[in-house]
Coordinates of C-alpha atoms in Angstrom, one line a residue:
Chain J
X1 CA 0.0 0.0 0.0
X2 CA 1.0 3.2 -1.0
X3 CA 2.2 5.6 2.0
X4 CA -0.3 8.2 0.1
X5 CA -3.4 6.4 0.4
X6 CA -3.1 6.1 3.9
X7 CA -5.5 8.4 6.2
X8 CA -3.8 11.0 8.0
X9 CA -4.0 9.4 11.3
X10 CA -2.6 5.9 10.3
X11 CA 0.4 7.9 8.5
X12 CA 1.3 9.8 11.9
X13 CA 0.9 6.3 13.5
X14 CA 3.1 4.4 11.6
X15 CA 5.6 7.4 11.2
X16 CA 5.3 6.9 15.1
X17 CA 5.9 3.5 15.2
X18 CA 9.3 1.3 15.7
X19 CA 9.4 0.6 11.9
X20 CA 12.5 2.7 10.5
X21 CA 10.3 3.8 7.5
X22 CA 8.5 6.1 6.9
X23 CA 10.7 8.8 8.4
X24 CA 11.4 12.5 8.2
X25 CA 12.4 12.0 4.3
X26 CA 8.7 10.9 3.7
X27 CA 7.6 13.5 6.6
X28 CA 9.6 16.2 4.7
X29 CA 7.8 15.8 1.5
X30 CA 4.8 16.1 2.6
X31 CA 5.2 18.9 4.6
X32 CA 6.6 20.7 0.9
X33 CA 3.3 19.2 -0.3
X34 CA 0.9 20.4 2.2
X35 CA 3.0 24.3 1.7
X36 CA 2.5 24.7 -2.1
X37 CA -1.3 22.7 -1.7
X38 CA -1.7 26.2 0.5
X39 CA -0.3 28.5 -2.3
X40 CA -2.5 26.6 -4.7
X41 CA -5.4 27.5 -2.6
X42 CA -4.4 30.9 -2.3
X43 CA -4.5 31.4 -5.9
X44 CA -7.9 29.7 -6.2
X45 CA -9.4 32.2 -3.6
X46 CA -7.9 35.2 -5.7
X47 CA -8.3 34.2 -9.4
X48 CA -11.5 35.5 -10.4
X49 CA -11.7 38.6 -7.8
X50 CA -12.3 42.1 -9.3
X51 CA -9.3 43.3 -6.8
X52 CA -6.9 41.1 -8.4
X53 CA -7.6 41.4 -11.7
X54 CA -4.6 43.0 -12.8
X55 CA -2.7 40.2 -11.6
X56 CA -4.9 37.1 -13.5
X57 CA -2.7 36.1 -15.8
X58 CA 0.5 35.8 -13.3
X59 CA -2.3 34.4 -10.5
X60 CA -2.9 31.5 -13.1
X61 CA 0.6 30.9 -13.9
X62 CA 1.2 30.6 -10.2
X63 CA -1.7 28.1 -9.6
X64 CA -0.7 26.1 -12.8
X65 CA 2.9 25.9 -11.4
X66 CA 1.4 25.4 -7.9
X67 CA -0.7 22.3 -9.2
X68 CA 2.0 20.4 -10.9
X69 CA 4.7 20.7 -8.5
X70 CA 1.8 19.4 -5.2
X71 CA 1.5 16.5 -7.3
X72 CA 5.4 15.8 -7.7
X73 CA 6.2 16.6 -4.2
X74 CA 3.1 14.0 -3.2
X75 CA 4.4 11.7 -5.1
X76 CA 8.4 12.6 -3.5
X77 CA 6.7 11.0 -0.1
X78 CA 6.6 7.4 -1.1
X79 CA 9.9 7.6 -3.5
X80 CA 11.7 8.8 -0.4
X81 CA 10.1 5.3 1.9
X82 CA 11.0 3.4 -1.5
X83 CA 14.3 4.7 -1.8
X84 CA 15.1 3.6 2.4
X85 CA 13.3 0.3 1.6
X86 CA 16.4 -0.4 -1.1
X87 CA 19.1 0.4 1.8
X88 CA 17.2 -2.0 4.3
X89 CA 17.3 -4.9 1.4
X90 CA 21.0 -5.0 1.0
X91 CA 21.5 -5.4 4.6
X92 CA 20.1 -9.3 4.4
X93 CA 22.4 -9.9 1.3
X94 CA 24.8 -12.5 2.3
X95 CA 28.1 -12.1 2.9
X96 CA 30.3 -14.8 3.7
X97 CA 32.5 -15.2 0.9
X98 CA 34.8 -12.2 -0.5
X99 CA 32.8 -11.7 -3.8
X100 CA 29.8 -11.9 -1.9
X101 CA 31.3 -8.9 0.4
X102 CA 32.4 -6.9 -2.5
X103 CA 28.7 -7.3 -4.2
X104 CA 27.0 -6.2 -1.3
X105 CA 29.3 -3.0 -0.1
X106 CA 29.0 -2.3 -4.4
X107 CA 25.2 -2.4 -3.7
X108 CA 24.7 -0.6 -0.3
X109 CA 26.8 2.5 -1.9
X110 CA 23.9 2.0 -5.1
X111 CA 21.5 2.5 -2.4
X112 CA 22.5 4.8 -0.5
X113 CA 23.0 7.0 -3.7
X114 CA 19.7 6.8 -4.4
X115 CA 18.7 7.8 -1.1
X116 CA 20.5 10.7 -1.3
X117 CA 19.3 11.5 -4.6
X118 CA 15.5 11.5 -3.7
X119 CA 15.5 14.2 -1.2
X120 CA 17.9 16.2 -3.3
X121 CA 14.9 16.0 -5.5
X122 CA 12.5 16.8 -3.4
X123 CA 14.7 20.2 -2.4
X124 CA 15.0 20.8 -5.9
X125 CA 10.7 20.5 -6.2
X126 CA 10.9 22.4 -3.0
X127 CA 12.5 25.4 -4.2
X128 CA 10.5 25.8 -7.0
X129 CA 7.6 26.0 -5.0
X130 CA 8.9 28.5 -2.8
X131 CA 9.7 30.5 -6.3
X132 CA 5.8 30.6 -7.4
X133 CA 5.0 31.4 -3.8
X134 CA 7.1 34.3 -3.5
X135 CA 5.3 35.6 -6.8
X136 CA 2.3 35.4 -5.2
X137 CA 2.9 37.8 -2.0
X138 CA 1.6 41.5 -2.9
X139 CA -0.9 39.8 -5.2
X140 CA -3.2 37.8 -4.2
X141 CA -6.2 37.4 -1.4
X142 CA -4.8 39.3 2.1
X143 CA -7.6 37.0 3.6
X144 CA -5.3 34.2 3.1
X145 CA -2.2 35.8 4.1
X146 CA -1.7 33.6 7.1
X147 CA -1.9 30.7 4.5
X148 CA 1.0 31.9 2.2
X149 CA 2.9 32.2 5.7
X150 CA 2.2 28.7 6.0
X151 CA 3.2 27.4 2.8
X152 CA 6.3 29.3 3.2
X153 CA 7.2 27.7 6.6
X154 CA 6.0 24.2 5.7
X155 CA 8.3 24.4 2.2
X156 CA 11.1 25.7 4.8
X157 CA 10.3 22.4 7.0
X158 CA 10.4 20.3 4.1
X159 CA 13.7 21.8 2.4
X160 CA 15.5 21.9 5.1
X161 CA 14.5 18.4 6.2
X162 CA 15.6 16.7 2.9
X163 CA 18.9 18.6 3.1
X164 CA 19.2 16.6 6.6
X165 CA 18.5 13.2 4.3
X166 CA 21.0 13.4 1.8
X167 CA 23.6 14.5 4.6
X168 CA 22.9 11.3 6.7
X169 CA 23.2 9.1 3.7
X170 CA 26.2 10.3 2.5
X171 CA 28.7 9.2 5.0
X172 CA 28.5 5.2 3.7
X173 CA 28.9 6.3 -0.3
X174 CA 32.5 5.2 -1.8
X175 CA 31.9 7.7 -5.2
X176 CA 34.0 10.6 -3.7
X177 CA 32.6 13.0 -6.6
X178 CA 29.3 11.9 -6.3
X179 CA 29.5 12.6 -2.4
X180 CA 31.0 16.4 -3.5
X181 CA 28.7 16.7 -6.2
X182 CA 25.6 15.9 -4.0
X183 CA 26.6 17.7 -0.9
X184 CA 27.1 21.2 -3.1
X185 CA 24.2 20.7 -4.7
X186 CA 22.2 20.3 -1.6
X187 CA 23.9 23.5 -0.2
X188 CA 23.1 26.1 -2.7
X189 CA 19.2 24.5 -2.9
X190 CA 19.7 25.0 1.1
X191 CA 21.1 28.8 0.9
X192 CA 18.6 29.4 -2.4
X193 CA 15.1 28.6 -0.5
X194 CA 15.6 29.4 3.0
X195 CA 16.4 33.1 1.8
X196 CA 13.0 32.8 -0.1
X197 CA 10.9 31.1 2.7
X198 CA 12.5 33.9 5.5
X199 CA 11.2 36.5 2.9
X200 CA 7.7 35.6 2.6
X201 CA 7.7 34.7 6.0
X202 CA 8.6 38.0 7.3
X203 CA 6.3 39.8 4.6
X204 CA 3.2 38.2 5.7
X205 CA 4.3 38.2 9.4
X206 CA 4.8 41.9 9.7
X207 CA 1.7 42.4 7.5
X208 CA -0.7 40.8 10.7
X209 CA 1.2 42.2 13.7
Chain V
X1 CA -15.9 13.5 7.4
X2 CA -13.2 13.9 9.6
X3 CA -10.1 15.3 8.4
X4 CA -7.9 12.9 10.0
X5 CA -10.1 9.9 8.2
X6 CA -8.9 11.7 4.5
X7 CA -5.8 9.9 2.8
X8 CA -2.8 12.4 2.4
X9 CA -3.4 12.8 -1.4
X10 CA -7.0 13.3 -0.4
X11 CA -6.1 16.1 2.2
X12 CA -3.7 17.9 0.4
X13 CA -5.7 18.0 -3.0
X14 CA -8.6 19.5 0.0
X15 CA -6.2 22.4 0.9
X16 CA -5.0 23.0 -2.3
X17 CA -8.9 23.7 -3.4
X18 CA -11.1 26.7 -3.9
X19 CA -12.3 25.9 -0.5
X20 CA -11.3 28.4 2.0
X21 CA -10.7 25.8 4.6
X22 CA -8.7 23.5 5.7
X23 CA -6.3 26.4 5.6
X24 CA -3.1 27.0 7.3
X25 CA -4.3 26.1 11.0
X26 CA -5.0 22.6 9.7
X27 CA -1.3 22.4 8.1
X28 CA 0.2 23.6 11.0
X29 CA -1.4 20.9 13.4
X30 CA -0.4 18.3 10.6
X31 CA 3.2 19.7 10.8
X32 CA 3.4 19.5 14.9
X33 CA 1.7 15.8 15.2
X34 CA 4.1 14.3 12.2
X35 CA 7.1 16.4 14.2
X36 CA 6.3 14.7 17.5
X37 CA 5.2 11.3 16.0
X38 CA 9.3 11.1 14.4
X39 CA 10.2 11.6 18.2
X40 CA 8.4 9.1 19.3
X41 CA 9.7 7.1 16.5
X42 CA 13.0 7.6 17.7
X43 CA 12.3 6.5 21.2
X44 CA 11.1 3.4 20.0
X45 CA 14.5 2.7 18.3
X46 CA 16.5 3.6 20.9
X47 CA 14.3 2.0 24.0
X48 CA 15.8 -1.4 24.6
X49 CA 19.3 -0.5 22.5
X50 CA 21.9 -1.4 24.9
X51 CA 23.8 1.6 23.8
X52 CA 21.3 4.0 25.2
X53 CA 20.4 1.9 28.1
X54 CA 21.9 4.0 30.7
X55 CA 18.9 6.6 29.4
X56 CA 16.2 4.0 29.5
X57 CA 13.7 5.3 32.2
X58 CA 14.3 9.2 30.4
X59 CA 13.4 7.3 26.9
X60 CA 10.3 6.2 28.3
X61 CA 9.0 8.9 30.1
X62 CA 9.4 10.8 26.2
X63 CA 8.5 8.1 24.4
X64 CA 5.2 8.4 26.6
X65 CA 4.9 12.4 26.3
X66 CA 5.1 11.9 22.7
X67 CA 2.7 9.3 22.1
X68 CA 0.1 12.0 24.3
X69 CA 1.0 14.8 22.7
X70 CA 0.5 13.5 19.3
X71 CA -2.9 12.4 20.1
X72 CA -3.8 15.7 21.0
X73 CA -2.1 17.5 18.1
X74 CA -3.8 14.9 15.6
X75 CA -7.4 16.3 16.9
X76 CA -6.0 19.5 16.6
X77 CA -6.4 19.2 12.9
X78 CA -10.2 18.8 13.1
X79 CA -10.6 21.4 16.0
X80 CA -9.0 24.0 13.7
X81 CA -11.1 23.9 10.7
X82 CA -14.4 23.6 13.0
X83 CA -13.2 26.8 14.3
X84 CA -13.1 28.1 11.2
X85 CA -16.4 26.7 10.0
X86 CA -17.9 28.4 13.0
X87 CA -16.6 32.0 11.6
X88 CA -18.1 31.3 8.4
X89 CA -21.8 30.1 9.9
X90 CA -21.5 33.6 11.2
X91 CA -21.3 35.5 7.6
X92 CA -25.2 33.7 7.0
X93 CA -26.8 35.2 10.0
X94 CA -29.3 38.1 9.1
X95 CA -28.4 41.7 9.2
X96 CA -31.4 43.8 8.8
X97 CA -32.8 44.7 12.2
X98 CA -30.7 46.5 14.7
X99 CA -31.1 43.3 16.8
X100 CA -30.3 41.2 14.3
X101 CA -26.8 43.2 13.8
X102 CA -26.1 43.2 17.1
X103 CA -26.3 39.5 17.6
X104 CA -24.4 38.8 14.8
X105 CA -21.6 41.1 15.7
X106 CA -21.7 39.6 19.1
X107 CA -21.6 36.0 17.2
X108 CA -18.4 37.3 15.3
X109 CA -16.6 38.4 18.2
X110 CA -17.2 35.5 19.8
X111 CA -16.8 32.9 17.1
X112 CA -13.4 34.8 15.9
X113 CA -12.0 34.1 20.1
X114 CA -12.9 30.5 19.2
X115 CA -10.6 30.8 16.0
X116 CA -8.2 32.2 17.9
X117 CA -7.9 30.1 20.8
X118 CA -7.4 26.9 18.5
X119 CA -4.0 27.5 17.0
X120 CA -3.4 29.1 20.5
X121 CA -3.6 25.9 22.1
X122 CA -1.4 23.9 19.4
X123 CA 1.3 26.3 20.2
X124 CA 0.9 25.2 23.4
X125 CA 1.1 21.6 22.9
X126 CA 4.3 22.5 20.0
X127 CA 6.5 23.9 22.7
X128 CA 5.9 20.5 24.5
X129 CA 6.7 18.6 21.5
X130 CA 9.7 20.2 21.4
X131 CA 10.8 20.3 24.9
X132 CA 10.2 16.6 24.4
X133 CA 12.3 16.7 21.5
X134 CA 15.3 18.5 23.2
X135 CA 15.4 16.0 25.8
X136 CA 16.4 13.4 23.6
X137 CA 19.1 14.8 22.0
X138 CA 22.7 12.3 22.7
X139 CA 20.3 10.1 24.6
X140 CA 19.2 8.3 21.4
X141 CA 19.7 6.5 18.6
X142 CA 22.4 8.4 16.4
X143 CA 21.2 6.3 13.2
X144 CA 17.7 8.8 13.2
X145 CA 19.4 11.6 13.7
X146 CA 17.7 13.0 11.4
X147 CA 14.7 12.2 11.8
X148 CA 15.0 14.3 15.4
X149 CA 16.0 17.3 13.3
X150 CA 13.0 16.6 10.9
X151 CA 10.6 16.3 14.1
X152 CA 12.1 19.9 15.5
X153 CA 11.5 21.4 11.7
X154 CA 7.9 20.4 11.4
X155 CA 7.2 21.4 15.0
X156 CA 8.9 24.7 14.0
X157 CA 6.4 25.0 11.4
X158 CA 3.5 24.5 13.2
X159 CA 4.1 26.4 16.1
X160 CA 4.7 29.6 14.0
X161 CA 2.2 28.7 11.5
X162 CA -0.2 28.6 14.7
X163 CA 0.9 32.0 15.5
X164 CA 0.1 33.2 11.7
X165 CA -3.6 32.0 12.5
X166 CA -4.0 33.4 16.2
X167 CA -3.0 36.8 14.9
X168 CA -4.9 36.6 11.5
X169 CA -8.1 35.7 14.0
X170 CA -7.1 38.9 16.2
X171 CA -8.5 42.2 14.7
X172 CA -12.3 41.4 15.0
X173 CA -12.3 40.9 18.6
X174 CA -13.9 43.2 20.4
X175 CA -12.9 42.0 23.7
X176 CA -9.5 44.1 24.1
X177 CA -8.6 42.0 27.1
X178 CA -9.1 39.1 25.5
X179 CA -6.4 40.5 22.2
X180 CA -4.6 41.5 24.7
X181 CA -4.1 38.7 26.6
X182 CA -3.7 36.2 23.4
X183 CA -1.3 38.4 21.7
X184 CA 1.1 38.2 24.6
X185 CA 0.6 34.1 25.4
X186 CA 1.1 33.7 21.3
X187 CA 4.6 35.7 21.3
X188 CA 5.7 33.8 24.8
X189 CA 5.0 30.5 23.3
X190 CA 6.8 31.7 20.4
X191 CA 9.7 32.8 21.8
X192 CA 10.3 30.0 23.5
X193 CA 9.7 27.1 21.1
X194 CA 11.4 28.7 18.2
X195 CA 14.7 28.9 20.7
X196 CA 14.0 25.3 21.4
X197 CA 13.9 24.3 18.2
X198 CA 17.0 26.3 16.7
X199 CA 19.2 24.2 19.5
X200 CA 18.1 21.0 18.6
X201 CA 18.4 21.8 14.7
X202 CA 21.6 23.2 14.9
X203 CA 23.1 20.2 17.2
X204 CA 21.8 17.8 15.0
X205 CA 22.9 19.6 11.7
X206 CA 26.6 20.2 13.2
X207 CA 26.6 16.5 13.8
X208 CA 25.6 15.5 10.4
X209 CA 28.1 17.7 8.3

């Protein structure tokens, strides 16, 4: 079963649970989810409203951007739990013999690429989505402010969580430029969005005070 | 239909919607009870480790606060948007006679210190999470890490969301005690839980790099 279709109370359970997986790679990506789902519905409360008109055709650029990104970050929460699931396999690969050794260090540095790929990913999606939300501030429903503030903080959450995922699966990776490769890459997606979440954030937070 | 009962595609496609709620207070709670539910996760791989054995009875006692806590933050969810539902009921009440106006006014204000309240208390239950949280730090297993810094991000997230939604609920109280009063609990619980949170994020980030 897909970590998706599970209700919300049964996916806090099992994060919750003794099972390794799902964890704060899965938990990350859907909190960048849940935070461009918000900017989504900010744009569908102000597309269509005479005091906003001037802004329509950037508004539905933003919710079209919006849109497609929610539905690659929702799909980022079970790729993350898959990508884990492929590190716990290679730890019951045998490992008696010296070729069977050498086949199963070669496949535990495979995996743990790819779990370091998949949040990279998801702070690649991530960053995006704080991009069309930072679009929308200064246009768009001030009813909803309080909403962009939380899409901003919840992409922050989820950015800064997968940046924690590809540094913890890094370590056991034998590829030295894949290791420097990832790690910058991860750094400037890091320095990139958390400057663009702290912006909105403090927009809409001195707008309410 | 409960909130909590909807499947995570199923929720987030909700927020992202034309419908003004769930909103932001909904998100938030979602962000604090997956935060505190990777806590708990992480007491239940370290509980039982002989490495961490020496903190056994401390484990436990968070393990347990956690397991509360993320009860109470998962019916936070639902309280939220019924809050909000409650403001919106008030927007259908008639206007015409003086009385009438009166009573709905009266209805507002009072309706609007029910919004407010909500998010009030999931800071409150936030900066328990994360006290939690801190507590566990170099007590527990070093393998989830990150998952500890992943729990102190959402929390992050949902206690300042929270305090988005207490102050977007604010101006049309007419009780200034009451804004008063709410205003000041808000920034306290702020203050402290986004100091709590910065410690354990940084401690855990310095140990990953």
């Amino acid at each position: 079963m897909k970590l998706v279709d599970l209700t919300l109370t049964d996916f806090v359970q099992t994060l919750g649970s003794d099972a390794p997986a799902p964890g704060g790679g899965s938990a990350s990506a859907l909190a960048s989810a849940q935070g461009i789902a918000l900017t989504e519905m900010v744009m569908n409360l102000s597309i269509g409203k005479k005091k906003y008109a001037e802004y329509e055709e950037e508004l539905k650029e933003i919710h079209a951007k919006a849109a497609d990104l929610k539905e690659k970050l929702l799909e980022a929460i079970d790729k993350d739990t898959e990508a884990f699931n492929d590190v716990s396999a290679v730890f019951s690969m045998p490992k008696t013999t010296d070729e069977e050794k050498a086949a199963r260090k070669e496949a535990m540095s495979k995996a743990l690429q790819g779990a370091a790929k998949t949040p990279l990913a998801t702070m690649e999606l991530t960053v995006a989505a704080l991009e069309a939300t930072k679009r929308a501030i200064g246009k768009s429903n001030t009813n909803a402010a309080s909403d962009l503030g939380v899409a901003a903080l919840n992409l922050n959450s989820g950015l800064q969580g997968s940046y924690l995922n590809v540094l913890i699966n890094l370590p056991g990776i034998k590829d030295e430029t894949f290791v420097k490769d990832t790690r910058q890459e991860a750094e400037a997606y890091l320095e990139k969005g958390k400057a663009l979440a702290e912006e909105i954030y403090n927009e809409i937070e001195s707008g309410l005070k």
